[in-house]
Short mmCIF file of C-alpha atoms in Angstrom, two decimals:
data_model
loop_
_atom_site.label_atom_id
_atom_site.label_comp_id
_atom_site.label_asym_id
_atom_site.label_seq_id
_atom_site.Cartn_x
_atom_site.Cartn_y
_atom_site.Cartn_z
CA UNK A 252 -74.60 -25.71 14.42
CA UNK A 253 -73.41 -28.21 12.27
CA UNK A 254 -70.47 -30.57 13.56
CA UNK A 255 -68.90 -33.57 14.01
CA UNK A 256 -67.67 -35.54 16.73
CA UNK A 257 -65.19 -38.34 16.95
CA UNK A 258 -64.26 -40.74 19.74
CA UNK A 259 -61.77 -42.00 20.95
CA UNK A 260 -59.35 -38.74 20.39
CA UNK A 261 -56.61 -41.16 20.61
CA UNK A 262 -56.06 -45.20 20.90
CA UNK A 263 -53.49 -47.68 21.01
CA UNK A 264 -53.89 -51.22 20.19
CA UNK A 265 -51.55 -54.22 19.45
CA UNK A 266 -50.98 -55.80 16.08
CA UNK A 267 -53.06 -57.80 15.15
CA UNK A 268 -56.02 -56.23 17.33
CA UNK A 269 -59.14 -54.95 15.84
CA UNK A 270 -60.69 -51.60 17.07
CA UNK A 271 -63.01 -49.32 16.01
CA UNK A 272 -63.77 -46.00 15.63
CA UNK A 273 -66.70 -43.44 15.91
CA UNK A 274 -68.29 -40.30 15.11
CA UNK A 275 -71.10 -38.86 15.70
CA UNK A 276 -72.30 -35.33 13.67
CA UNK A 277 -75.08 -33.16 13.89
CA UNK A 278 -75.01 -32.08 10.11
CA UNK A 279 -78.38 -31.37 8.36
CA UNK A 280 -79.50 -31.93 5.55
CA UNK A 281 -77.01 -35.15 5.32
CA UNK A 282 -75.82 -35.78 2.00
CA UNK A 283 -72.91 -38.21 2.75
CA UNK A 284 -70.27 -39.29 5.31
CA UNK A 285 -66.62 -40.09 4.52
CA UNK A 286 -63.85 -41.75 6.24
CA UNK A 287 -60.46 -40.20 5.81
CA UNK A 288 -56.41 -41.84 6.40
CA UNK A 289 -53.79 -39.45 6.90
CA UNK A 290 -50.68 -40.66 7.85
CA UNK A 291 -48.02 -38.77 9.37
CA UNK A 292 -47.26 -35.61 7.36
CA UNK A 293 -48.84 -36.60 4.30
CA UNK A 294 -52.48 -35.79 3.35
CA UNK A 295 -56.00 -37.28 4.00
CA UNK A 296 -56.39 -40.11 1.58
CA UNK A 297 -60.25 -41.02 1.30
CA UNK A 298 -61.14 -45.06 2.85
CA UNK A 299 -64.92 -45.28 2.40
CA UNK A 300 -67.51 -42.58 1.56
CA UNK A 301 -71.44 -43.65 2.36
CA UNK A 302 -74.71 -42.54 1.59
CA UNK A 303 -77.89 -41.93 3.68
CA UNK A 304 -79.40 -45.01 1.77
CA UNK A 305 -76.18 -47.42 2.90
CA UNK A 306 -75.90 -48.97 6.33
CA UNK A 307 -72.39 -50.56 5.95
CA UNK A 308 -69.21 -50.55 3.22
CA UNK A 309 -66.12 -52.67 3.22
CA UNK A 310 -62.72 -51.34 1.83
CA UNK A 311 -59.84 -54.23 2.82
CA UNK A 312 -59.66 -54.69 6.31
CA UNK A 313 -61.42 -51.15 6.85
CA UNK A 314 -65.55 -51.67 7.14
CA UNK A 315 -67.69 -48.36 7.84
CA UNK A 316 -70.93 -48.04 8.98
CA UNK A 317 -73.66 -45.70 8.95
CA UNK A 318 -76.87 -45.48 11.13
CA UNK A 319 -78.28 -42.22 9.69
CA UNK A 320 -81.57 -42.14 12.78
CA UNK A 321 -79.06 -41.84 15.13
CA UNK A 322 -76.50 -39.74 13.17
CA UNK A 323 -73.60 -41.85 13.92
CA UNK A 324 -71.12 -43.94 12.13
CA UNK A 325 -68.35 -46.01 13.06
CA UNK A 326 -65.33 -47.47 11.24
CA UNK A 327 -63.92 -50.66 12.47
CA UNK A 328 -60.67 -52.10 11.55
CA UNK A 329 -59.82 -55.84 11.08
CA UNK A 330 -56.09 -57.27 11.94
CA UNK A 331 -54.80 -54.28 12.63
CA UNK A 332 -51.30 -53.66 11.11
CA UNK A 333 -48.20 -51.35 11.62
CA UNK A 334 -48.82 -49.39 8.72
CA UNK A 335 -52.77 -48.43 9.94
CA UNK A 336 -50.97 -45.81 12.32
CA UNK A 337 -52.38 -42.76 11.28
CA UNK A 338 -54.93 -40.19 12.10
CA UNK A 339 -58.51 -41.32 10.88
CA UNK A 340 -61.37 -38.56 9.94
CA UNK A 341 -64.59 -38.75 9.89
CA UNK A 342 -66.03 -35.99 7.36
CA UNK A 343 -69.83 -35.03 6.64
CA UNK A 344 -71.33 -33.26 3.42
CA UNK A 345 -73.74 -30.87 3.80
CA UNK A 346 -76.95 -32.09 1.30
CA UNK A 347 -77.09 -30.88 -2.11
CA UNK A 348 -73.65 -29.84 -2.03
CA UNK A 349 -72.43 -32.07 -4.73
CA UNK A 350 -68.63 -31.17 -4.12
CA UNK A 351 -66.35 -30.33 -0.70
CA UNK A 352 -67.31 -27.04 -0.19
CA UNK A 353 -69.39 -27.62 2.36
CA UNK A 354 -67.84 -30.36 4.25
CA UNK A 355 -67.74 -30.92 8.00
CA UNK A 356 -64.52 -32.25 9.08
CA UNK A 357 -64.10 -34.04 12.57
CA UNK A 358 -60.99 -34.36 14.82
CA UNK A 359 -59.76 -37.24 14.18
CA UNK A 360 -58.69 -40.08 15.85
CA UNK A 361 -54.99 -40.85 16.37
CA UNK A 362 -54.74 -44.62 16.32
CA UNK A 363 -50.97 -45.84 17.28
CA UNK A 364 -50.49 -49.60 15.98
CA UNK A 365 -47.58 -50.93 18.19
CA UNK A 366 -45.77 -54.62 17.47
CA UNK B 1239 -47.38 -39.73 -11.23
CA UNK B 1240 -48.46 -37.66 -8.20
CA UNK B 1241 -51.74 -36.34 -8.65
CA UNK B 1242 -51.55 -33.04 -6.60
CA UNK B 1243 -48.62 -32.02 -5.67
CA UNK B 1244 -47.24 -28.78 -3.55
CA UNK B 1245 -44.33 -27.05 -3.36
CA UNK B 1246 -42.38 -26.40 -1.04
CA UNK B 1247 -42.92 -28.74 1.42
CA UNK B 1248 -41.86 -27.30 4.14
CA UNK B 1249 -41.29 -23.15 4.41
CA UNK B 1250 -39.49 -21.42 7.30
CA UNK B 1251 -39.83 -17.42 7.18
CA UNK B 1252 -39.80 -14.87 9.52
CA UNK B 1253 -42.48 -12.36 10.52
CA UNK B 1254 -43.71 -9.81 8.02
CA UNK B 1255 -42.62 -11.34 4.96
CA UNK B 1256 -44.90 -12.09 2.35
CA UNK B 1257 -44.46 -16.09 0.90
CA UNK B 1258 -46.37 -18.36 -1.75
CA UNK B 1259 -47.02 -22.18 -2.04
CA UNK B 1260 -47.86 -23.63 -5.32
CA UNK B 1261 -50.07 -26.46 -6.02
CA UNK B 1262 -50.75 -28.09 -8.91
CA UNK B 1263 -52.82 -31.20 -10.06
CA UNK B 1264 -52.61 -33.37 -13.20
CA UNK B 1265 -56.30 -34.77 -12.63
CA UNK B 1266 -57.63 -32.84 -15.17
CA UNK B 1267 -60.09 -31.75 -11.85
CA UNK B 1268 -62.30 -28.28 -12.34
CA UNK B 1269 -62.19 -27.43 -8.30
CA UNK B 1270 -59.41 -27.16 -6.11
CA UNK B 1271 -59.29 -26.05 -2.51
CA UNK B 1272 -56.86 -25.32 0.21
CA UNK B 1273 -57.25 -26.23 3.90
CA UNK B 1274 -55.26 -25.12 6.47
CA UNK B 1275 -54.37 -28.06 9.30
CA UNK B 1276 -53.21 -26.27 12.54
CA UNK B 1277 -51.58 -27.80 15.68
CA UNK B 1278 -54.78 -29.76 17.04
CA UNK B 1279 -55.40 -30.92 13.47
CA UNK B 1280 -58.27 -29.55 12.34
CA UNK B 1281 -58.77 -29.30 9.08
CA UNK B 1282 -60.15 -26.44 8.06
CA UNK B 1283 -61.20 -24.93 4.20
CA UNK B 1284 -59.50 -21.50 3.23
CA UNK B 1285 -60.77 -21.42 -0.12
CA UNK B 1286 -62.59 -23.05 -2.98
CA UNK B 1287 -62.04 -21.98 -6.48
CA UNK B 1288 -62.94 -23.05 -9.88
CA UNK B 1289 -63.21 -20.85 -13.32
CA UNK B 1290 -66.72 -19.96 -12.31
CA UNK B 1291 -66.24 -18.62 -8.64
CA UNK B 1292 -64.20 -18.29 -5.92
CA UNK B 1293 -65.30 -18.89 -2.56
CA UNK B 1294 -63.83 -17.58 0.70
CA UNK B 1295 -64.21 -18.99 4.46
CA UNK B 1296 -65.16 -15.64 5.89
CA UNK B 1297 -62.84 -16.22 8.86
CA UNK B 1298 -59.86 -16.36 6.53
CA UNK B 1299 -57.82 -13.22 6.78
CA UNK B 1300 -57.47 -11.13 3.78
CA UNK B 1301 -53.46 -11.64 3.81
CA UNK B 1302 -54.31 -15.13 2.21
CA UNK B 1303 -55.10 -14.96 -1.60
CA UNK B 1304 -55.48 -17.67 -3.68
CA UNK B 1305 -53.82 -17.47 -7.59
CA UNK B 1306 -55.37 -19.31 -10.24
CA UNK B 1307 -53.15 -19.15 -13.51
CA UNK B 1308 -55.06 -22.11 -15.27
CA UNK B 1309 -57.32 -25.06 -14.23
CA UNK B 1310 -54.59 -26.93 -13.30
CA UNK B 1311 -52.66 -24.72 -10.70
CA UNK B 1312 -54.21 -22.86 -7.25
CA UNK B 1313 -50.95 -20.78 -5.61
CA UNK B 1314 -51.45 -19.30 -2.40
CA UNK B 1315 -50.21 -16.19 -1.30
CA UNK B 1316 -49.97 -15.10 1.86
CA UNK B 1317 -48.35 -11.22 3.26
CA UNK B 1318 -47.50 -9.72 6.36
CA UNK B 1319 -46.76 -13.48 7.71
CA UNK B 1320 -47.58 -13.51 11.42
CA UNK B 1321 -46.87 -16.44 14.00
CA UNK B 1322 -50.25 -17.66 14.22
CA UNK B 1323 -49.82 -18.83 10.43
CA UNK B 1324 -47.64 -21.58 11.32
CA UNK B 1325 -49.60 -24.64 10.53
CA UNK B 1326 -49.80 -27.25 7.68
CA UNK B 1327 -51.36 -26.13 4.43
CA UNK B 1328 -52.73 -28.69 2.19
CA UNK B 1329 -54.02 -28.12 -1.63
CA UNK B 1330 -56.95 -30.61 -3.12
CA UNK B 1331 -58.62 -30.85 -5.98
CA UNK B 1332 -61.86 -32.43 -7.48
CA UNK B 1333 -64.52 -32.49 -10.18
CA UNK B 1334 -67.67 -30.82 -9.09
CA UNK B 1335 -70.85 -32.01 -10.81
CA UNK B 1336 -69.95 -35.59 -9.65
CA UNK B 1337 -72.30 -37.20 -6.92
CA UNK B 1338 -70.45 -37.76 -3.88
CA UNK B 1339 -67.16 -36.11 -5.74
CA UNK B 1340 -64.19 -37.18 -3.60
CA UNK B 1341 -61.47 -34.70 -3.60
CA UNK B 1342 -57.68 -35.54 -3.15
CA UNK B 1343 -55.05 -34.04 -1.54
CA UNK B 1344 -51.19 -32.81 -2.02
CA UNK B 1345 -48.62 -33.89 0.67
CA UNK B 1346 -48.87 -30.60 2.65
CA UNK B 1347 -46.90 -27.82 3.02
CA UNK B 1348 -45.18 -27.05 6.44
CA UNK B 1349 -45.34 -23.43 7.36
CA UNK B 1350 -43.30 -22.45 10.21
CA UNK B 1351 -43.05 -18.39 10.83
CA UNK B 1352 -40.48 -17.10 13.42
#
């Protein structure tokens, strides 16, 4: 059965800290793996999306990486700020799916920023 | 210049009526979707649908029925409302065909059924 899993289900950390997040998925064929923001009552806003091919990807303070032997990814987050409170989602495509039909959505991890 | 956007955003009905959110998206996108986010937020697809074909999640009940009156617009209807409906709905869109397409999403819509 295809899924993915995401540690930690919740963290807080001080401003200013880094952290970072992970996921591990069992989803096969792999096509791609995507890293999803949502803030508090709004939706998912995409961060990073990676291929089987790439190993790591920056976006800002956000950097994602992607060890596709061991099926697990990570996304780390530099100088952590007030505003990077929000529930992060880790989100694999099915191969050959070309669109988000056939996504496999994670948990999420709630990450609470705190001055 | 909000790219998808969903009305209402949040809905408060009672049991047994029948309701309907409307999304629409200006991306000039030829797929759009709605998930359904429930308490432990999981986000789950309900539907796909472009002007090919429609595509159900099997474990969606047959109360929910997506309306597509052009490209641009995916309404969701939903009858007999029952409590375990309460949850967040959220419309998307994106362009199938693309490699790696990304799809975006509307703000949500806040169900609550009493």
């Amino acid at each position: 059965k295809n899924q993915v899993e995401q540690s930690p289900q919740s963290l807080i950390i001080l401003e200013g800290k880094n952290c970072t997040l992970q996921c591990n998925y069992t989803v096969s064929p792999f096509s791609n793996l995507r890293w999803y923001k949502q803030d508090t009552g709004r939706g998912p806003v995409s961060l990073t999306i990676m291929t089987f091919s790439e190993n790591t990807k920056s976006n800002g303070r956000y950097t994602a990486t992607l060890d596709a032997d061991t099926k697990q990814s990570s996304l780390h987050i530099t100088a952590s700020q007030l505003s990077d409170s929000a529930s992060y989602i880790c989100v694999v495509s099915e191969s050959n799916a070309g669109n988000n039909r056939k996504l496999i959505w994670g948990l999420g991890t709630s990450l609470a920023v705190n001055p | 210049d909000t790219a998808v956007s969903q009305t209402p955003k949040y809905l408060v009905t009672q049991m047994g009526n029948d309701k309907s959110i409307k999304c629409e998206q200006n991306l000039g996108h030829d797929t759009m979707y709605w998930y359904k986010q429930d308490s432990k937020k999981f986000l789950k697809i309900m539907f796909s649908y472009n002007n090919k074909e429609l595509i159900i999640n099997e474990t969606v009940p047959n109360r929910f029925s997506p309306k597509s009156p052009d490209k641009a617009h995916l309404n969701l209807h939903i009858n007999s409302l029952e409590l375990g409906d309460s949850a967040v709905y959220f419309c998307a869109s994106s362009q199938e065909g693309r490699l790696n397409t990304e799809a975006f999403f509307g703000q949500g819509t806040r169900l609550t059924v009493v």
